[in-house]
Structures are given as structure tokens and as C-alpha cells.
Coordinates of C-alpha atoms in Angstrom, one line a residue:
M19 CA 38.1 -42.4 76.1
Y20 CA 35.8 -43.8 73.5
A21 CA 34.1 -47.1 73.9
K22 CA 35.1 -49.9 71.5
F23 CA 32.6 -52.5 70.4
T24 CA 33.6 -56.1 69.9
A25 CA 31.1 -56.6 67.1
P26 CA 31.3 -54.6 63.8
V27 CA 29.4 -51.3 63.9
R28 CA 26.8 -51.4 61.1
V29 CA 26.5 -48.1 59.3
L30 CA 24.1 -47.0 56.5
V31 CA 25.1 -44.1 54.3
A32 CA 22.0 -42.6 52.6
D33 CA 23.0 -40.3 49.8
S34 CA 21.9 -39.9 46.1
H35 CA 25.5 -39.6 44.9
R36 CA 27.2 -43.0 44.3
I37 CA 30.7 -41.6 44.5
L38 CA 30.1 -40.1 47.9
R39 CA 28.6 -43.4 49.2
I40 CA 31.6 -45.3 48.0
G41 CA 34.1 -42.7 49.4
F42 CA 32.3 -42.9 52.7
Q43 CA 32.6 -46.6 52.8
V44 CA 36.3 -46.6 51.9
M45 CA 37.0 -44.1 54.6
L46 CA 35.5 -46.3 57.3
Q47 CA 37.0 -49.5 56.0
E48 CA 40.5 -47.8 56.2
M49 CA 39.9 -47.2 59.9
G50 CA 39.7 -50.8 60.9
S51 CA 42.5 -50.4 63.5
W52 CA 40.1 -48.8 65.9
Q53 CA 36.8 -50.5 65.0
R54 CA 35.4 -52.8 62.3
F55 CA 32.6 -51.3 60.3
E56 CA 30.0 -52.9 58.0
V57 CA 28.7 -50.3 55.6
E58 CA 25.7 -50.5 53.4
Q59 CA 24.3 -47.8 51.1
A60 CA 20.9 -46.3 50.2
E61 CA 20.1 -43.9 47.4
T62 CA 16.6 -42.7 48.4
T63 CA 14.6 -42.2 51.6
E64 CA 12.4 -45.2 50.8
E65 CA 15.4 -47.4 50.3
A66 CA 17.0 -46.2 53.5
I67 CA 13.8 -46.9 55.5
T68 CA 13.4 -50.4 53.9
K69 CA 17.0 -51.3 54.7
I70 CA 16.8 -50.1 58.3
Q71 CA 13.6 -52.1 58.8
A72 CA 15.4 -55.2 57.6
G73 CA 18.8 -54.7 59.2
D74 CA 20.3 -53.9 62.6
F75 CA 22.1 -50.6 61.9
Q76 CA 23.6 -48.6 64.8
V77 CA 24.5 -45.5 62.7
V78 CA 22.9 -43.7 59.7
V79 CA 24.6 -40.9 57.8
M80 CA 21.7 -39.1 56.2
D81 CA 21.9 -36.6 53.3
Y82 CA 19.7 -33.5 54.1
Y83 CA 18.6 -33.5 50.4
L84 CA 18.1 -37.2 50.1
P85 CA 15.7 -37.9 47.2
G86 CA 12.2 -38.9 48.2
R87 CA 10.9 -37.4 51.4
G88 CA 14.1 -35.6 52.2
G89 CA 16.5 -36.1 55.1
P90 CA 14.5 -34.5 58.0
K91 CA 11.3 -36.5 57.2
A92 CA 13.3 -39.8 56.6
T93 CA 15.0 -39.2 60.0
E94 CA 11.7 -38.6 61.7
L95 CA 10.3 -41.9 60.3
I96 CA 13.4 -43.9 61.1
V97 CA 13.6 -42.7 64.7
A98 CA 9.9 -43.5 65.2
R99 CA 10.7 -47.1 64.2
R100 CA 14.1 -47.3 65.8
P101 CA 14.4 -44.8 68.7
G102 CA 17.9 -45.9 69.7
I103 CA 19.5 -45.4 66.3
C104 CA 22.2 -42.7 65.8
I105 CA 21.5 -40.5 62.8
L106 CA 24.0 -38.0 61.5
G107 CA 22.7 -35.4 59.0
W108 CA 25.1 -34.2 56.4
S109 CA 25.3 -31.8 53.4
Y110 CA 27.6 -29.5 51.5
H111 CA 26.1 -26.4 53.2
A112 CA 26.7 -25.1 56.7
E113 CA 23.1 -24.0 57.1
R114 CA 22.0 -23.6 60.7
T115 CA 18.3 -24.2 59.8
H116 CA 19.2 -27.5 58.1
A117 CA 21.0 -28.7 61.1
E118 CA 18.2 -27.6 63.4
Q119 CA 15.6 -29.4 61.3
M120 CA 17.6 -32.6 61.4
I121 CA 18.0 -32.4 65.2
R122 CA 14.3 -31.7 65.7
A123 CA 13.6 -34.8 63.6
G124 CA 15.8 -36.9 65.8
A125 CA 19.3 -36.7 64.4
K126 CA 22.3 -36.8 66.9
G127 CA 24.5 -34.4 64.9
Y128 CA 25.3 -32.7 61.6
L129 CA 28.3 -33.0 59.3
L130 CA 29.6 -31.3 56.2
K131 CA 30.6 -33.5 53.3
N132 CA 34.1 -32.2 53.1
I133 CA 35.0 -33.8 56.5
E134 CA 38.3 -35.5 57.1
P135 CA 38.3 -39.2 57.9
E136 CA 39.3 -38.5 61.5
T137 CA 36.3 -36.2 61.9
L138 CA 34.0 -38.8 60.6
L139 CA 35.3 -41.3 63.0
S140 CA 35.1 -38.9 65.9
A141 CA 31.4 -38.1 64.9
I142 CA 30.5 -41.8 65.0
R143 CA 32.3 -42.4 68.3
T144 CA 30.6 -39.3 69.8
V145 CA 27.0 -40.1 68.9
M146 CA 27.4 -43.8 69.8
G147 CA 28.5 -42.5 73.2
G148 CA 25.3 -40.7 73.6
N149 CA 26.4 -37.1 72.8
R150 CA 25.8 -34.7 69.9
F151 CA 28.4 -33.9 67.2
Y152 CA 28.6 -31.0 64.8
S153 CA 31.3 -30.1 62.2
N154 CA 33.2 -27.0 63.2
E155 CA 31.4 -24.8 60.8
I156 CA 28.0 -26.0 61.9
A157 CA 29.0 -25.7 65.6
Q158 CA 29.9 -22.0 65.0
R159 CA 26.6 -21.3 63.3
M160 CA 24.7 -23.0 66.2
L161 CA 26.4 -20.6 68.6
E162 CA 25.4 -17.5 66.7
P163 CA 22.5 -15.5 68.1
V164 CA 19.2 -16.0 66.3
I165 CA 18.0 -12.8 64.8
V166 CA 14.2 -12.8 64.5
Q167 CA 13.2 -11.4 61.2
P168 CA 9.6 -10.4 60.3
V169 CA 7.9 -12.7 57.9
E170 CA 7.5 -9.8 55.4
E171 CA 11.3 -9.3 55.4
K172 CA 11.8 -13.0 54.9
M173 CA 9.4 -12.9 51.9
A174 CA 11.7 -10.5 50.2
T175 CA 14.4 -13.1 50.2
L176 CA 12.4 -15.4 48.0
S177 CA 13.2 -15.7 44.3
R178 CA 10.6 -14.9 41.6
R179 CA 10.0 -18.7 41.1
E180 CA 9.8 -19.3 44.8
K181 CA 7.2 -16.6 45.2
E182 CA 5.2 -18.3 42.3
V183 CA 5.4 -21.6 44.1
F184 CA 4.5 -20.1 47.4
R185 CA 1.3 -18.5 46.0
L186 CA 0.3 -21.8 44.4
V187 CA 0.8 -23.5 47.8
L188 CA -1.6 -20.9 49.3
E189 CA -4.1 -21.7 46.6
G190 CA -4.1 -25.3 47.8
L191 CA -2.4 -26.9 44.7
R192 CA -0.5 -30.2 45.0
S193 CA 3.1 -30.5 43.8
R194 CA 2.1 -32.3 40.6
E195 CA -0.5 -29.6 39.8
M196 CA 2.1 -26.9 40.4
A197 CA 4.6 -28.7 38.2
E198 CA 2.1 -28.8 35.4
R199 CA 1.2 -25.2 35.7
L200 CA 4.8 -24.0 35.9
R201 CA 6.1 -26.6 33.4
I202 CA 8.7 -27.9 35.7
S203 CA 9.3 -31.2 37.4
V204 CA 7.7 -32.3 40.6
R205 CA 11.1 -32.7 42.2
T206 CA 11.9 -29.1 41.3
V207 CA 8.6 -28.0 42.9
D208 CA 9.5 -29.9 46.1
K209 CA 12.9 -28.3 46.1
H210 CA 11.4 -24.8 45.8
K211 CA 8.9 -25.6 48.6
E212 CA 11.8 -26.8 50.8
H213 CA 13.8 -23.6 50.1
I214 CA 10.7 -21.4 50.8
A215 CA 10.1 -23.2 54.2
N216 CA 13.8 -22.7 55.1
K217 CA 13.8 -19.0 54.2
L218 CA 10.5 -18.3 56.0
G219 CA 11.6 -20.3 59.1
V220 CA 8.7 -22.8 59.0
R221 CA 8.7 -26.6 59.0
N222 CA 5.9 -27.8 56.6
A223 CA 3.0 -26.8 54.4
L224 CA 0.9 -25.8 57.4
G225 CA 3.6 -23.4 58.4
L226 CA 3.6 -21.9 54.9
V227 CA -0.2 -21.3 55.1
Q228 CA 0.2 -19.7 58.6
A229 CA 2.9 -17.4 57.2
G230 CA 0.5 -16.5 54.3
L231 CA -2.2 -15.7 56.8
R232 CA 0.1 -13.4 58.8
M233 CA 1.0 -11.5 55.6
G234 CA -2.6 -11.3 54.5
L235 CA -2.0 -13.5 51.4
V236 CA -4.7 -15.9 52.5
R237 CA -8.2 -14.7 53.0
I238 CA -10.6 -16.6 55.2
P239 CA -14.2 -16.0 54.1
P240 CA -16.7 -14.9 56.7
P241 CA -19.1 -17.6 58.0
A242 CA -22.3 -17.9 55.9

């Protein structure tokens, strides 16, 4: 039996796509027979953090690819400020690594964007009750055994552009400098870095450098 709250449950949906934010809001409003919801929207990580600081939200549905700092980092920052908040990550892709990154950052579950209204409601009930919730496809992925793959083999999964970006990371260039050199946008550079980190199984720039060291791509000069 799920608990029912007398006051409206305040939910923030953080997603760059307006049509998804509106659809999410409509889904919850149509479920008023069980619980009243007050839904607000955010388009970027910065807007989400600002709204959470100003409002008393119980649940946040966070796009993994949210513009700005991205879903995992935004989740980490929000949970640091509001430890009791329930964050549900979501995306179109049933990637185990994405779900694991969100959970490590402090999320309580992970959804796919093709969920049915009943699944969304069940997810909110579950995480507000103190438990985790995963869409069926994600839950199946989480149960699959982890196959440890050598870094060298993972490197072979990178695209040509991702390898270019990886080498520039190891040279110590910032995203803007990489964008200028490769003649692409900073946002595209950051997307490549995110994909590289996912494929190599690391969490941040430090992990990328450590991977480069293991593969001999980074040379540490001997002490003078």
C-alpha cells in the first residue's frame, strides 16, 4: 500500500525538450484521483538548481543529458543541498552506465522516456516511500553480469572524433580550446567527452587521464 500525502506533491521536471515537459505535466495532472501534484519545469541544470533552492520540491525528474552540467552533476549538486529530495533520472536509452552514474550521484531511480502514466506514478510512489525504482528495461540491464573489458579494448569502441577529443583532453586543453581546434561547438565537445567517459568506464576528466596513463598515451617526465 502506498502512502498518500494530504498536501500536493511538488515535482520538478528538468528536460531540454518543452514538449516532454508539458507531456509529463499533463500525465501527472490527469492522475489527481490518487494524489494532487504541483509540477514546475526547468530547461537547464542551472535553472533546475535555482528552482530547487527557491522551492520545496519532493521529487525531481532529471534528464540524463540535461543542458549545462548534465544530469549526473546536477543530481550531485542538488542532493548536496537537499539530501532528502527524490531524484529520478530519465532518458531515451536503456544504458546501464547512465543509470549507475545517476545512482552514484544520488538519484533514487531511472526511467525511460517512453514510460506509461501508470509507471510514472508507480515510480514517484516508490521513491517517495524510500525505495529505488527502475524501468523494466533498465532493471534487466542492472541484473546483467558486468563484463570487465581492458581499457585498450574499450579504446577501440571510440569513434575517430572521440579519439581526437580524447587526445586533446590528455594534452590538457579545455573544452573551448578543443572546440576552436576541431571547429565544432563547445556543447559538441562536452558530448564527446561524456561519450568517451561512458565507453571507457570512467566518471570524469581525472579518470580519462588515468586511462591515458594506463595505455601509455600520457608520459610523465622524469624528475629534474
